[in-house]
């Protein structure tokens, strides 16, 4: 495992780019060249410009990929501002080819500290929350109104999660959006009422002729719930404020979608079977938009091995269901794009595997690095923070 680099939260304002001036094309190009030159100091030659996955976790590549997969030029500019502020170097000084990057060891410590900041305050807690949306009995009465603009309550309350599950089941026609499996409890209830050969699905088709096996269904958040948990004083902790700020670098303005009860709106949720909930929440399965296709059409792909994929027909293309008269928001294409970007950063930098190993250590499973070491400082701090 990479060594742990002791650091604190970055100074206030490092990630607040809302008032920063824009860069002209020359400044942006010079800043990009300097950024990539600095990052390349700390990458093996074979990983520079590589599209392959790192074999072991690479902090420098985590930084590089987070920049690459930001969803807009504005987000990448904001990321560059945060990076250069963190490493205590000016963003633009003229010709990037002749800039002095300072003492190599000081620069190395600053770059690794920035990677730690991203990992500890965003990617680690994000992965730790994978597939953990609580599954409560669905509430259908006025569900769409209550999760789309009704009285605001704290995110994650049982009432809101029950309403969210009910709204998503209605919108998604009580089917997993990936496998199209119908909800097993609803199927049995309809067959008990109408008879096995007469029961219909939400589209008027006979359930007993459905080629897909019914399964228990769950609601899954696209962007996990941990980002907006509040403390006893109803104020976000500094670590969660940092996580939202990093979100805003990946997609400027998206952080406000994650505030309070907004995280529990149907635009941030999908109906999935339990296996797909786990895989999607773990950023192993992701949705890519299909160019020039019907709205809300995605290619659903994965980073899974062939062994794991046995029995699953991935990749595949799906057009998501919409509720009648669009009374319930569809899954947000913006949030699905953000989820897809995060999945690629975690996979290609090997940060996802590294975090999984950390979490197994935290659960007491005794997984260590090859030299027998563990990152107790990081694990303890994350445990106290969570």
XYZ file of C-alpha atoms in Angstrom:
386
model
C 0.000 0.000 0.000
C 1.193 3.563 -0.568
C 2.437 5.303 2.570
C -0.002 7.554 4.377
C 0.813 11.256 4.229
C -0.379 13.190 7.262
C -2.377 16.255 6.274
C -5.312 18.387 7.286
C -8.297 19.606 5.355
C -7.169 22.049 2.685
C -7.514 25.727 3.615
C -10.943 27.249 3.284
C -11.406 28.707 -0.180
C -9.193 26.215 -2.019
C -12.284 24.507 -3.404
C -14.490 27.609 -3.535
C -14.131 28.571 -7.171
C -17.454 30.337 -7.580
C -15.838 33.782 -7.680
C -12.669 32.874 -9.547
C -11.986 34.666 -12.802
C -12.074 32.698 -16.013
C -8.916 31.737 -17.855
C -8.209 32.830 -21.388
C -7.221 30.055 -23.824
C -3.471 30.720 -23.506
C -3.597 30.701 -19.699
C -5.658 27.522 -19.706
C -3.278 25.746 -22.073
C -0.207 26.811 -20.067
C -1.835 25.673 -16.809
C -2.764 22.317 -18.315
C 0.776 21.749 -19.581
C 2.259 22.598 -16.200
C -0.274 20.375 -14.405
C 0.468 17.369 -16.601
C 4.219 17.938 -16.340
C 4.029 17.948 -12.539
C 1.811 14.855 -12.418
C 4.085 13.034 -14.848
C 7.014 13.506 -12.432
C 5.319 10.945 -10.203
C 4.077 8.452 -12.780
C 6.007 5.496 -14.217
C 6.789 6.063 -17.879
C 4.407 3.302 -18.963
C 1.469 4.988 -17.184
C 1.890 8.404 -18.810
C -0.958 8.796 -21.329
C -1.948 5.166 -20.685
C -5.585 4.157 -21.093
C -5.041 0.929 -19.187
C -5.833 0.359 -15.542
C -3.048 0.871 -12.997
C -1.917 -2.387 -11.409
C -1.635 -0.784 -7.966
C -3.170 2.385 -6.537
C -1.511 5.466 -8.033
C -2.112 8.759 -6.132
C -0.762 10.819 -9.030
C -3.029 9.016 -11.457
C -6.021 9.561 -9.158
C -5.376 13.302 -9.503
C -4.848 13.109 -13.254
C -7.985 11.037 -13.855
C -10.172 13.197 -11.607
C -9.129 16.157 -13.753
C -9.679 14.206 -16.994
C -13.169 13.002 -16.075
C -14.502 16.336 -14.825
C -17.641 16.901 -16.876
C -16.938 20.417 -18.179
C -14.141 22.887 -18.922
C -15.367 24.941 -15.977
C -14.964 21.961 -13.680
C -11.459 21.238 -15.006
C -10.481 24.898 -14.547
C -11.756 24.768 -10.961
C -9.789 21.569 -10.391
C -6.606 23.215 -11.673
C -7.120 26.150 -9.304
C -7.528 23.782 -6.366
C -4.502 21.723 -7.374
C -2.117 24.660 -7.792
C -3.321 26.257 -4.577
C -2.709 22.975 -2.764
C 0.847 22.574 -4.077
C 1.594 26.270 -3.429
C 2.461 27.121 -7.004
C 0.997 29.842 -9.205
C -1.448 28.558 -11.769
C -0.222 30.837 -14.585
C 3.194 32.507 -14.727
C 3.858 32.730 -18.447
C 5.353 29.927 -20.490
C 4.665 26.666 -18.671
C 7.765 25.055 -20.206
C 10.068 27.309 -18.181
C 8.213 27.486 -14.850
C 10.182 26.514 -11.749
C 8.283 23.804 -9.883
C 10.425 24.137 -6.770
C 12.023 21.493 -4.571
C 11.090 18.006 -5.855
C 10.562 16.502 -2.394
C 8.393 19.405 -1.254
C 6.415 19.121 -4.472
C 6.044 15.365 -4.000
C 4.664 15.813 -0.481
C 2.192 18.445 -1.708
C 0.987 16.313 -4.632
C 0.523 13.249 -2.423
C -1.264 15.388 0.163
C -3.699 16.587 -2.503
C -4.347 12.991 -3.564
C -4.956 12.074 0.085
C -7.429 14.918 0.350
C -9.418 13.627 -2.631
C -9.274 10.045 -1.386
C -10.103 10.673 2.278
C -12.848 13.239 1.795
C -14.539 11.947 -1.340
C -13.625 8.612 -2.867
C -13.207 6.639 0.375
C -16.523 7.662 2.001
C -18.233 7.370 -1.374
C -17.150 3.748 -1.747
C -17.923 3.008 1.901
C -21.564 3.915 1.277
C -21.849 1.597 -1.749
C -25.209 -0.116 -2.090
C -26.441 0.972 1.330
C -29.683 2.795 0.541
C -32.062 1.632 3.319
C -34.919 -0.479 1.965
C -38.212 0.477 3.613
C -41.748 -0.508 2.692
C -42.837 1.641 -0.248
C -45.392 4.367 0.306
C -47.412 5.088 -2.842
C -50.013 7.566 -1.540
C -48.914 11.023 -2.752
C -45.414 9.612 -3.119
C -44.446 11.711 -6.110
C -45.567 14.949 -4.469
C -43.781 14.185 -1.234
C -40.426 13.447 -2.851
C -40.628 16.163 -5.492
C -41.313 19.343 -3.629
C -43.411 18.550 -0.597
C -42.495 19.647 2.924
C -38.724 19.392 3.394
C -37.431 16.941 5.984
C -33.969 15.670 6.773
C -32.409 13.485 4.100
C -32.726 9.795 4.716
C -35.684 9.825 7.095
C -37.825 6.668 6.922
C -40.776 8.668 5.599
C -38.809 10.121 2.686
C -37.115 6.844 1.802
C -40.423 4.995 1.800
C -41.915 7.655 -0.469
C -38.846 7.530 -2.730
C -39.089 3.753 -3.099
C -42.782 3.991 -3.925
C -42.213 6.724 -6.515
C -39.357 4.840 -8.209
C -41.325 1.591 -8.398
C -44.206 3.443 -10.082
C -41.939 5.339 -12.481
C -39.881 2.277 -13.419
C -42.981 0.112 -13.950
C -41.930 -2.061 -10.995
C -38.988 -3.416 -12.967
C -35.237 -3.352 -12.516
C -33.977 -0.806 -15.043
C -31.100 -3.153 -16.010
C -32.485 -6.712 -16.003
C -36.189 -5.757 -16.455
C -37.098 -8.247 -13.715
C -40.553 -7.488 -12.283
C -40.943 -6.995 -8.526
C -41.537 -10.447 -7.061
C -43.782 -9.310 -4.194
C -46.022 -7.334 -6.534
C -46.142 -10.199 -9.041
C -47.313 -12.633 -6.371
C -49.900 -10.179 -5.046
C -51.354 -9.655 -8.521
C -51.459 -13.375 -9.224
C -53.171 -14.003 -5.890
C -55.816 -11.443 -6.820
C -56.330 -12.031 -10.546
C -55.134 -15.592 -10.989
C -51.797 -16.812 -12.234
C -52.732 -16.710 -15.922
C -54.605 -13.388 -15.760
C -52.294 -11.121 -13.750
C -50.852 -8.216 -15.750
C -47.728 -6.094 -15.421
C -47.811 -2.276 -15.492
C -47.850 -2.267 -19.305
C -50.817 -4.652 -19.578
C -48.773 -7.747 -20.450
C -49.436 -11.146 -18.889
C -46.952 -11.718 -16.102
C -46.750 -15.475 -16.556
C -45.442 -14.899 -20.097
C -42.671 -12.567 -18.913
C -39.292 -13.957 -20.086
C -37.538 -12.383 -17.095
C -37.636 -14.061 -13.704
C -39.251 -11.845 -11.014
C -36.924 -10.714 -8.238
C -37.009 -8.533 -5.113
C -36.373 -4.910 -6.096
C -34.607 -2.091 -4.266
C -34.194 1.641 -4.710
C -30.594 2.729 -5.278
C -29.229 6.253 -4.987
C -27.157 7.319 -7.989
C -24.962 9.547 -5.826
C -24.874 8.034 -2.352
C -26.549 9.296 0.761
C -23.467 9.967 2.899
C -22.828 13.376 1.348
C -25.650 15.095 3.196
C -25.827 13.357 6.548
C -26.059 16.018 9.215
C -24.818 16.148 12.784
C -26.854 16.847 15.892
C -26.774 20.585 15.172
C -28.075 20.078 11.610
C -24.816 21.372 10.157
C -22.615 19.597 7.647
C -19.264 18.446 8.996
C -16.130 19.888 7.344
C -15.389 16.547 5.677
C -18.825 16.382 4.069
C -18.601 20.015 2.981
C -15.308 19.063 1.328
C -16.994 16.123 -0.418
C -19.682 18.393 -1.868
C -16.996 20.876 -2.947
C -15.132 18.106 -4.794
C -18.410 17.111 -6.431
C -18.712 20.691 -7.676
C -15.282 20.404 -9.280
C -16.374 17.302 -11.157
C -19.630 18.996 -12.195
C -19.987 22.672 -11.160
C -23.277 23.370 -9.423
C -24.153 19.740 -8.741
C -23.423 20.063 -5.038
C -26.687 21.921 -4.430
C -28.550 18.863 -5.774
C -27.130 16.883 -2.886
C -28.226 19.249 -0.112
C -30.739 18.175 2.506
C -33.691 16.179 1.287
C -32.892 16.851 -2.396
C -30.687 13.746 -2.353
C -33.856 11.657 -1.913
C -35.597 12.874 -5.071
C -36.385 10.350 -7.835
C -33.903 12.064 -10.169
C -31.173 10.611 -7.925
C -32.511 7.056 -7.748
C -33.012 3.884 -9.782
C -34.961 0.668 -9.251
C -32.562 -2.300 -9.249
C -32.349 -5.905 -8.125
C -30.122 -6.468 -5.106
C -27.108 -7.722 -7.128
C -27.257 -4.738 -9.480
C -27.772 -2.374 -6.531
C -24.518 -3.632 -4.995
C -22.593 -3.478 -8.290
C -23.946 -0.050 -9.252
C -23.342 1.329 -5.759
C -19.799 -0.048 -5.876
C -19.203 1.773 -9.197
C -18.652 -1.492 -11.039
C -21.714 -0.976 -13.276
C -22.349 2.361 -14.970
C -24.611 4.057 -17.531
C -23.282 5.745 -20.682
C -25.585 7.885 -22.868
C -26.182 6.616 -26.401
C -25.579 9.423 -28.942
C -28.491 10.329 -31.225
C -30.778 7.813 -29.517
C -34.155 8.346 -27.878
C -34.021 10.417 -24.694
C -33.004 8.497 -21.547
C -31.332 5.728 -23.567
C -28.126 4.330 -22.079
C -25.523 1.681 -22.740
C -25.166 -0.131 -19.431
C -21.610 -1.388 -19.081
C -19.323 -2.686 -16.348
C -15.762 -3.249 -15.148
C -16.636 -6.790 -14.092
C -14.641 -9.888 -14.997
C -16.085 -12.465 -17.376
C -16.567 -14.842 -14.445
C -18.729 -12.336 -12.550
C -20.650 -11.479 -15.722
C -21.820 -15.047 -16.258
C -25.600 -14.865 -16.211
C -25.656 -11.118 -16.913
C -26.024 -9.794 -20.444
C -23.751 -6.763 -20.171
C -23.163 -4.496 -21.911
C -26.708 -3.812 -23.059
C -28.766 -0.822 -24.150
C -31.880 0.289 -22.279
C -34.331 3.161 -22.668
C -35.494 4.008 -19.161
C -39.166 3.983 -18.288
C -41.002 7.259 -17.697
C -43.990 7.792 -15.444
C -47.379 8.591 -16.936
C -47.570 12.300 -17.811
C -43.985 12.685 -16.475
C -45.303 13.277 -12.954
C -42.169 11.678 -11.454
C -38.732 12.879 -12.510
C -36.695 10.379 -14.557
C -33.190 9.435 -13.397
C -30.998 12.454 -14.071
C -28.682 12.106 -17.060
C -26.370 14.553 -15.294
C -26.117 12.409 -12.171
C -25.666 9.227 -14.218
C -22.807 10.933 -16.116
C -21.217 11.904 -12.800
C -21.557 8.331 -11.505
C -19.962 7.044 -14.727
C -17.034 9.487 -14.387
C -16.410 8.447 -10.770
C -16.513 4.775 -11.795
C -13.789 5.347 -14.390
C -11.551 7.284 -11.972
C -11.830 4.567 -9.308
C -11.182 1.751 -11.770
C -8.367 3.198 -13.872
C -6.380 4.555 -10.903
C -6.924 1.296 -8.943
C -8.207 3.489 -6.099
C -11.397 1.407 -5.973
C -9.493 -1.814 -5.202
C -7.263 0.022 -2.732
C -10.289 1.438 -0.884
C -11.953 -1.987 -0.812
C -8.844 -3.330 0.881
C -8.903 -0.501 3.429
C -12.552 -1.157 4.223
C -11.881 -4.877 4.736
C -9.149 -3.906 7.205
C -11.594 -1.588 8.969
C -14.053 -4.467 9.274
C -11.358 -6.517 11.005
C -10.737 -8.979 8.222
C -6.990 -8.597 8.647
C -6.093 -7.693 5.074
C -2.622 -6.125 4.964
C -0.119 -4.912 2.427
C 2.534 -7.342 1.253
C 4.934 -5.887 3.837
C 2.420 -6.575 6.605
C 1.535 -2.919 7.184
C -1.876 -1.319 7.493
C -2.909 2.337 7.267
C -4.244 2.670 10.783
C -4.167 6.469 10.822
C -6.376 6.697 7.767
C -8.730 3.992 8.983
C -9.049 5.504 12.453
C -9.736 8.968 11.119
C -12.340 7.678 8.702
C -13.981 5.651 11.474
C -14.187 8.677 13.753
C -15.475 10.882 10.954
C -18.150 8.444 9.763
